[in-house]
Coordinates of C-alpha atoms in Angstrom, one line a residue:
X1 CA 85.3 86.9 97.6
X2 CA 87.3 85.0 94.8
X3 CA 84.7 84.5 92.0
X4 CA 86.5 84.4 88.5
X5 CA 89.7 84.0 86.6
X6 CA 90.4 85.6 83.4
X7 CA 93.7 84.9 82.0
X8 CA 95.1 87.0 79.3
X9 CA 95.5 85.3 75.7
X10 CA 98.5 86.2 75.2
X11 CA 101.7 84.1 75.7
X12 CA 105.1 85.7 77.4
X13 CA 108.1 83.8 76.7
X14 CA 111.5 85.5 77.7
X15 CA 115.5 84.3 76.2
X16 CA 117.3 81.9 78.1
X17 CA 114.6 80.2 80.1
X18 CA 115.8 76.3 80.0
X19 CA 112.4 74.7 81.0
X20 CA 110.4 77.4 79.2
X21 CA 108.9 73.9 77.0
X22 CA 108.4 71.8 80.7
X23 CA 104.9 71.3 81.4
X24 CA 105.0 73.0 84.9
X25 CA 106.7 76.1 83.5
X26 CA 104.7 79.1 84.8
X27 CA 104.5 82.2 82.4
X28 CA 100.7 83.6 83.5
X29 CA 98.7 87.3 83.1
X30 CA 95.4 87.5 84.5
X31 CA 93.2 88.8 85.7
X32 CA 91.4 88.1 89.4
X33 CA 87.8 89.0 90.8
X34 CA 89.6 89.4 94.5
X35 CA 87.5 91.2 96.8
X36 CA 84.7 92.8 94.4
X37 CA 87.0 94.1 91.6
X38 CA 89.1 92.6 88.8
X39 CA 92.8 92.9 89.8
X40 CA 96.0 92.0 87.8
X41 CA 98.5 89.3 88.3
X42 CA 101.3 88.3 86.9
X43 CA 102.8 84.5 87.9
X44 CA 106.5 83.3 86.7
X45 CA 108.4 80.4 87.8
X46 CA 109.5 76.8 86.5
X47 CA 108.6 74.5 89.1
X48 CA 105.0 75.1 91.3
X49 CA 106.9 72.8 93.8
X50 CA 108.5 76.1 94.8
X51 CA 107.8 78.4 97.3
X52 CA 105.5 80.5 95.9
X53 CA 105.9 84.0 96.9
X54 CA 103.1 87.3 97.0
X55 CA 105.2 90.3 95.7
X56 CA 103.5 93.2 97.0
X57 CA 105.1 96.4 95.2
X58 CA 106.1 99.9 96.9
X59 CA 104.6 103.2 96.1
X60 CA 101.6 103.4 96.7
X61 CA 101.0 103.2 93.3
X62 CA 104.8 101.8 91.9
X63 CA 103.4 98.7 89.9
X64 CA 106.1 96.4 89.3
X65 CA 104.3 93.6 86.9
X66 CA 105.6 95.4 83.6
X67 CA 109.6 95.1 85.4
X68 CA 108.9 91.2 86.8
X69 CA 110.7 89.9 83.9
X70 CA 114.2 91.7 85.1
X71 CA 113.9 89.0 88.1
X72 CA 113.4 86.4 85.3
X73 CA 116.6 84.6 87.4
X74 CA 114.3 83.6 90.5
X75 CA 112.1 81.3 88.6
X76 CA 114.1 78.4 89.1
X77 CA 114.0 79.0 92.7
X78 CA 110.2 80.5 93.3
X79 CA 107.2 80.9 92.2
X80 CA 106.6 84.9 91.9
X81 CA 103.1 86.4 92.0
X82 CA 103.3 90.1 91.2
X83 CA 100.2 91.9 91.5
X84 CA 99.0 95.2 90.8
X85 CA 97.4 96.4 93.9
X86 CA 94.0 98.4 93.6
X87 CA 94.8 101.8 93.0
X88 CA 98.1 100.8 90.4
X89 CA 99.0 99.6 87.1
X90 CA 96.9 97.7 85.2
X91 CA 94.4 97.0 88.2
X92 CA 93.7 101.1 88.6
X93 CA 93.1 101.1 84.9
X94 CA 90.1 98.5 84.8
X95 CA 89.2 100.1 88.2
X96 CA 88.8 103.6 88.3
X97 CA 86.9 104.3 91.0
X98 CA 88.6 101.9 93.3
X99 CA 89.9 103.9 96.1
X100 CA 92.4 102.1 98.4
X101 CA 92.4 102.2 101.6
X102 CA 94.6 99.9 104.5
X103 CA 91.5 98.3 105.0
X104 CA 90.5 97.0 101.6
X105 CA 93.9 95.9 100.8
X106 CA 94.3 94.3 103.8
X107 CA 90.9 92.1 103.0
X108 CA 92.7 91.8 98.9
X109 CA 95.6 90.1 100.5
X110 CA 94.0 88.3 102.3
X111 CA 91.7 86.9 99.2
X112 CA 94.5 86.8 97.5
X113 CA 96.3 84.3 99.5
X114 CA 93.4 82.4 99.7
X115 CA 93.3 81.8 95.9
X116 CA 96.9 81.3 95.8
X117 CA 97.1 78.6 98.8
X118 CA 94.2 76.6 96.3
X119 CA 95.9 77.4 93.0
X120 CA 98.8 75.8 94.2
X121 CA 97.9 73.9 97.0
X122 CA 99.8 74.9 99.3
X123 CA 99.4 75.4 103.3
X124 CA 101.0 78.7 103.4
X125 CA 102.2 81.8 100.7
X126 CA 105.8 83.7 101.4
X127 CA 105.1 87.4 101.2
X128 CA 108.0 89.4 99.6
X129 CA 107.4 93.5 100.2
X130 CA 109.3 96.6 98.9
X131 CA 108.7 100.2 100.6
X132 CA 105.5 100.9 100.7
X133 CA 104.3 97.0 100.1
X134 CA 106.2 96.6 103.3
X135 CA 103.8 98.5 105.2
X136 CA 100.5 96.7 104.7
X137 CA 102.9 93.5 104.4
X138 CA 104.0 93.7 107.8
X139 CA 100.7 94.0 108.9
X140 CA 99.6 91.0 107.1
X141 CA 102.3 89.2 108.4
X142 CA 101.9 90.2 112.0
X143 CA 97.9 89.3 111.6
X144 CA 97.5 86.2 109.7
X145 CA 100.2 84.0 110.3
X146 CA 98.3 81.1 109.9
X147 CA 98.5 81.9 106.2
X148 CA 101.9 83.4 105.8
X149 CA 105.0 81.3 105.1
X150 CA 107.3 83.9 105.8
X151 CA 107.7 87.5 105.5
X152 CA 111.1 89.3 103.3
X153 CA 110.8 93.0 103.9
X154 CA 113.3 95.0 101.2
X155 CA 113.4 98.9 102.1
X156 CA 111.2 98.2 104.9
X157 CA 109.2 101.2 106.3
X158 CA 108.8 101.3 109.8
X159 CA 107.2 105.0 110.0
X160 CA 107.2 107.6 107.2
X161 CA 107.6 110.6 109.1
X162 CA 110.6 109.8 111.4
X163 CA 112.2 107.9 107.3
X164 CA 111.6 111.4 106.0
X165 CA 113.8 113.2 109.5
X166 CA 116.7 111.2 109.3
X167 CA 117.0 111.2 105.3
X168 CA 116.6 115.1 105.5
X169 CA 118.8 115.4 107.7
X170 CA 121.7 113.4 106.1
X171 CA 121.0 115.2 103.0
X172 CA 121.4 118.2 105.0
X173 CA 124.5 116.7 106.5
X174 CA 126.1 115.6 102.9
X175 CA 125.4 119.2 101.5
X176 CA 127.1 121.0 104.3
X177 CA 130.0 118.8 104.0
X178 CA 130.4 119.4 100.7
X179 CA 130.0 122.7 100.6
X180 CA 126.8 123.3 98.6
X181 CA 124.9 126.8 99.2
X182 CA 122.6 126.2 96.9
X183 CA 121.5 122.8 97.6
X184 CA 121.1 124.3 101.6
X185 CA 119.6 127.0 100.4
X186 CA 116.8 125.1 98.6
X187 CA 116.3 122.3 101.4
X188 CA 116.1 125.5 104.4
X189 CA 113.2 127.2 101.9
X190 CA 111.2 124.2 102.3
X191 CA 110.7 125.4 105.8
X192 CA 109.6 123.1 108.7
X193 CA 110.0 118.9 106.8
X194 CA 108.0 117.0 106.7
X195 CA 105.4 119.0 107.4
X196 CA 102.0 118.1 108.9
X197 CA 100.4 116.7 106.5
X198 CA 101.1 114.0 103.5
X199 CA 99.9 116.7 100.9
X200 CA 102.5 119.0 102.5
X201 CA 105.3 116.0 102.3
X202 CA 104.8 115.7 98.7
X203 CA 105.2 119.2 97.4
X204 CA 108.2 118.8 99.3
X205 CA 109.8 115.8 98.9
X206 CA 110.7 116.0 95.1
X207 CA 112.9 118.9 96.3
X208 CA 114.7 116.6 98.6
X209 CA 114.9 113.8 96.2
X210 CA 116.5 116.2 93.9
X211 CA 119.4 117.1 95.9
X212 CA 119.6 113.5 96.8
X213 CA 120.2 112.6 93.3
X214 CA 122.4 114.6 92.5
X215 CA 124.9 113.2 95.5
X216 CA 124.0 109.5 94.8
X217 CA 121.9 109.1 98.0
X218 CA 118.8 107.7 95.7
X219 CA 118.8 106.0 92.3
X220 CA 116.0 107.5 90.9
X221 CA 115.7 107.7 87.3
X222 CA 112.7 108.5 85.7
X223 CA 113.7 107.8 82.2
X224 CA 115.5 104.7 82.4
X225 CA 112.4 103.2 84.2
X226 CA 110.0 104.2 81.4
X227 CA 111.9 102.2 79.0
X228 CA 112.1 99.2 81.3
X229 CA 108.9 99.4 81.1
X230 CA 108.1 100.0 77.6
X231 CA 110.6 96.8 77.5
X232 CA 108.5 94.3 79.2
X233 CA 106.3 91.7 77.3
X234 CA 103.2 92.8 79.8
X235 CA 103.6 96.3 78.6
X236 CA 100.7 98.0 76.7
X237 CA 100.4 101.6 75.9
X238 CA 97.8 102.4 78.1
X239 CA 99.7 101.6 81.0
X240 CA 101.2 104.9 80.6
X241 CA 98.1 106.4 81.5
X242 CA 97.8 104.4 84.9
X243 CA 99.7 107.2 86.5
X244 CA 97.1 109.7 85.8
X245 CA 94.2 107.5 87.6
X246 CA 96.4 106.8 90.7
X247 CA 96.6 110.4 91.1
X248 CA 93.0 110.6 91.4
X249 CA 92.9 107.1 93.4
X250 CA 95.5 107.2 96.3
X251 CA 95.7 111.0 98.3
X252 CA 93.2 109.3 100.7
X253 CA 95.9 106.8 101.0
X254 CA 98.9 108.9 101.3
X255 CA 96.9 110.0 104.0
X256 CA 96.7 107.1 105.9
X257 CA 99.8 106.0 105.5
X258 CA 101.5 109.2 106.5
X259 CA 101.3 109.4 110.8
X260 CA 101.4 104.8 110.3
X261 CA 104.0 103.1 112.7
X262 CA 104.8 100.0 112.7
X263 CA 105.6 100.7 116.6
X264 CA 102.1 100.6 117.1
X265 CA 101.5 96.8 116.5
X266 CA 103.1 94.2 118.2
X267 CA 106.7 93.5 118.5
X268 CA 106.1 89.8 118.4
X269 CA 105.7 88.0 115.1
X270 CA 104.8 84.3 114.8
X271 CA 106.3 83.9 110.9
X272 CA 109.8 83.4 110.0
X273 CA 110.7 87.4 109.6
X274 CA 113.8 88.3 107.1
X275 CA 115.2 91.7 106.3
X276 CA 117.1 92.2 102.8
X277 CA 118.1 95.7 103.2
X278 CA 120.3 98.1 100.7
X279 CA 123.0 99.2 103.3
X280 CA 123.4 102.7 101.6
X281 CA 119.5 103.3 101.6
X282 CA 118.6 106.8 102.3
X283 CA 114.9 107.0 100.8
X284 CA 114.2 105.2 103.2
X285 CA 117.0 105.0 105.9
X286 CA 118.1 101.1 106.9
X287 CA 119.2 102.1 110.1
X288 CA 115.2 102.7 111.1
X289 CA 114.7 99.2 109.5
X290 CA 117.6 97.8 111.7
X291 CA 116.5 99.5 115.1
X292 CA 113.1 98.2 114.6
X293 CA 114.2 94.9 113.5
X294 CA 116.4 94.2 116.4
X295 CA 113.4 94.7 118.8
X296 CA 110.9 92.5 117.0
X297 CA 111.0 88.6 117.9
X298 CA 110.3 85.8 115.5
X299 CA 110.1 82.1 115.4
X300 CA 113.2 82.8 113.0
X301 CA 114.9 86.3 111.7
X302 CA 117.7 87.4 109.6
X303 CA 118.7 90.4 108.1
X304 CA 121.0 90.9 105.7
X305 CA 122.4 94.1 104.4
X306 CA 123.3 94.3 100.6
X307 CA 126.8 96.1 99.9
X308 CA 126.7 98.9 97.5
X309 CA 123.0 98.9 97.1
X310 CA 120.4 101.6 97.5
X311 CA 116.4 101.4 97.9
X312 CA 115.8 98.5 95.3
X313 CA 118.8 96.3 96.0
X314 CA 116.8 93.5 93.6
X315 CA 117.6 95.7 90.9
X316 CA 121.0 97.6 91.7
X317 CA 122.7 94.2 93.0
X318 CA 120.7 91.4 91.3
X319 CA 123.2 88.1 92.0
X320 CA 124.1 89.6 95.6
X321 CA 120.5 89.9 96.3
X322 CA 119.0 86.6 95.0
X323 CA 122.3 84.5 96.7
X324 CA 120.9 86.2 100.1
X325 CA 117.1 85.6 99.4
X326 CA 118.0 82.1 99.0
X327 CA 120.5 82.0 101.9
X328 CA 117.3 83.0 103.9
X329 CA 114.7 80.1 102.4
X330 CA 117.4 78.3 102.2
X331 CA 116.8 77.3 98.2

C-alpha cells in the first residue's frame, strides 16, 4: 500500500530544456513507500497533460534512472516515470533485503500505477518495457487492463531459453562463416547451451556475449555505460555499489524467470499492444518477438522494426526511435 512520498531535495535541470521555467515542467526524484518498501523514481516531462508512461527497465537488475536524462527529447511529448525496481539501483540500495520475486513486483506495479493514475489524475498509465521489464510488463498488461493505457514492448522477451537457442546459434552460424576456430572452439567447450539451469546460463552466457561483440551482434560496452552513468545529474557514488547487492538480491529471480513463456498466458490482450523492435537484435532475437507478436490479438497493434538498431534501439537510433514511439500514440 502507497503510504509516503519523499522527494529528494535536490533540483535536476538539464541544457536545452525550453519550458524548464513553466510551472508544469516535471524534473522529480523520490522516493515511494509502494508495497512495504521505499522505492526510487524518477519523473521528467513538460506538460502532465501528456501521456504519462511506467518505464520498467531490463535486467533484472539494469536500472536505467541514472541514463533517463539521454531521453531528455521525449519530455515534450510524455511524461516518463523511471523506476528502480526492487532488487536495482537506488531502490536495492535502501533495500537490502528485498528479494524480488514475479509476485512482489507484480503487486509494486500494480501500486505503482495506482499512485500514478492519482498523482496525475489520470484513468489509465502507458507501460513502456525493455528486455527483462518486458517480461513482468507483459504480464501486467495482459492482467490489468483496466489500468493500462497501452503497452510498448522494446527487445521484448517472449521465453529466455528458446532467445538463448536461436542467438547461439547464429553466433555459431556468423563464426563458421567467417571462419573463426577459436571463436567455435570456445562456444563448442561450453558444452550443452543453455543449460538446465539459470546459474548454468550465466557462467555461460558471458562467453557467448563475448564472441558476439566482437562480430557486432550486441552493443555491449561496459565502459562507456559507466560513464553515462557517472554523467547523470541522479548519479551518486554509491550507486556503484548497487551491483554488488543485486548480486545477493536477484538469483532467486534469475530463477524464475529462466523456464517463463509468455506462450503460457493468453494470446488475447485487451490494451492497445505496440512492438518497437531493433531489427538486428540478437541478445534477444526479434524474430521470437515477431512470431509471438503476430499470434497475439489486440484492440489495436503495431510493430515497428528500427533499421540499424540492436537491443536498445532508444539509445543506438534515438530520432528513429522516438518518430516511431510517437507514430504509435500518435503524439
Amino acid at each position: 500500500m502507497i503510504t509516503t512520498s519523499k522527494v529528494i531535495s535536490k533540483n535536476y535541470r538539464y541544457e536545452n530544456r525550453e519550458k524548464a521555467g513553466h510551472s508544469s515542467f516535471i524534473d522529480t526524484a523520490e522516493y515511494v513507500d509502494i508495497n512495504g518498501i521505499e522505492q526510487f523514481f524518477y519523473h521528467s516531462g513538460s506538460n502532465p497533460e501528456n501521456p504519462v508512461i511506467l518505464h520498467l527497465h531490463g535486467g533484472p537488475g539494469n536500472a536505467f534512472s541514472n541514463k533517463a536524462y539521454l531521453l531528455k527529447d521525449w519530455d515534450s511529448h510524455f511524461t516518463m516515470v523511471y523506476w528502480d525496481q526492487r532488487g536495482a539501483g537506488k531502490t536495492a540500495l535502501k533495500n537490502h533485503e528485498a528479494v524480488p520475486t514475479f509476485e512482489n513486483l507484480l503487486k509494486d506495479i500494480d501500486e505503482i500505477v495506482q499512485y500514478l493514475k492519482m498523482k496525475y489524475n489520470k484513468d489509465k498509465i502507458g507501460i513502456f518495457a525493455h528486455s527483462w521489464g518486458t517480461v513482468i510488463g507483459s504480464i501486467y498488461a495482459n492482467q490489468r487492463p483496466r489500468d493500462v493505457a497501452f503497452y510498448i514492448g522494446v527487445g521484448q522477451v517472449i521465453s529466455p531459453i528458446p532467445n538463448e537457442i536461436v542467438s547461439y546459434q547464429e553466433t555459431l552460424r556468423r563464426l563458421q562463416e567467417n571462419g573463426d576456430t577459436e571463436g567455435l572452439e570456445r562456444l563448442n567447450a561450453l558444452g550443452d547451451y543453455p543449460g538446465e539451469r539459470a546459474e548454468e546460463f550465466l557462467r555461460k552466457m558471458w562467453v557467448v556475449r563475448d564472441q558476439q561483440k566482437k562480430m557486432g551482434m550486441i552493443s555491449v560496452n561496459t565502459e562507456k555505460n559507466l560513464e553515462l552513468i557517472k554523467q547523470s545529474p541522479l548519479f551518486h557514488p554509491a550507486d556503484l555499489s548497487a551491483k554488488n547487492v543485486c548480486a545477493k538480491l536477484l538469483p532467486g529471480l534469475f530463477e524464475e524467470l529462466y523456464h517463463f513463456s509468455l506462450y503460457d498466458y493468453p494470446l488475447t490482450y485487451k490494451v492497445p499492444i505496440f512492438y518497437l523492435l531493433g531489427k538486428n537484435d540478437w541478445q534477444v532475437p526479434s524474430i521470437l518477438g515477431i512470431e509471438y507478436f503476430n499470434q497475439i490479438s489486440a484492440p489495436q497493434k503495431e510493430l515497428m522494426l528500427i533499421q540499424e538498431a540492436k537491443h536498445h534501439p532508444m539509445l543506438e537510433r534515438p530520432e528513429d526511435f522516438l518518430q516511431a514511439m510517437r507514430k504509435v500514440l500518435q503524439t
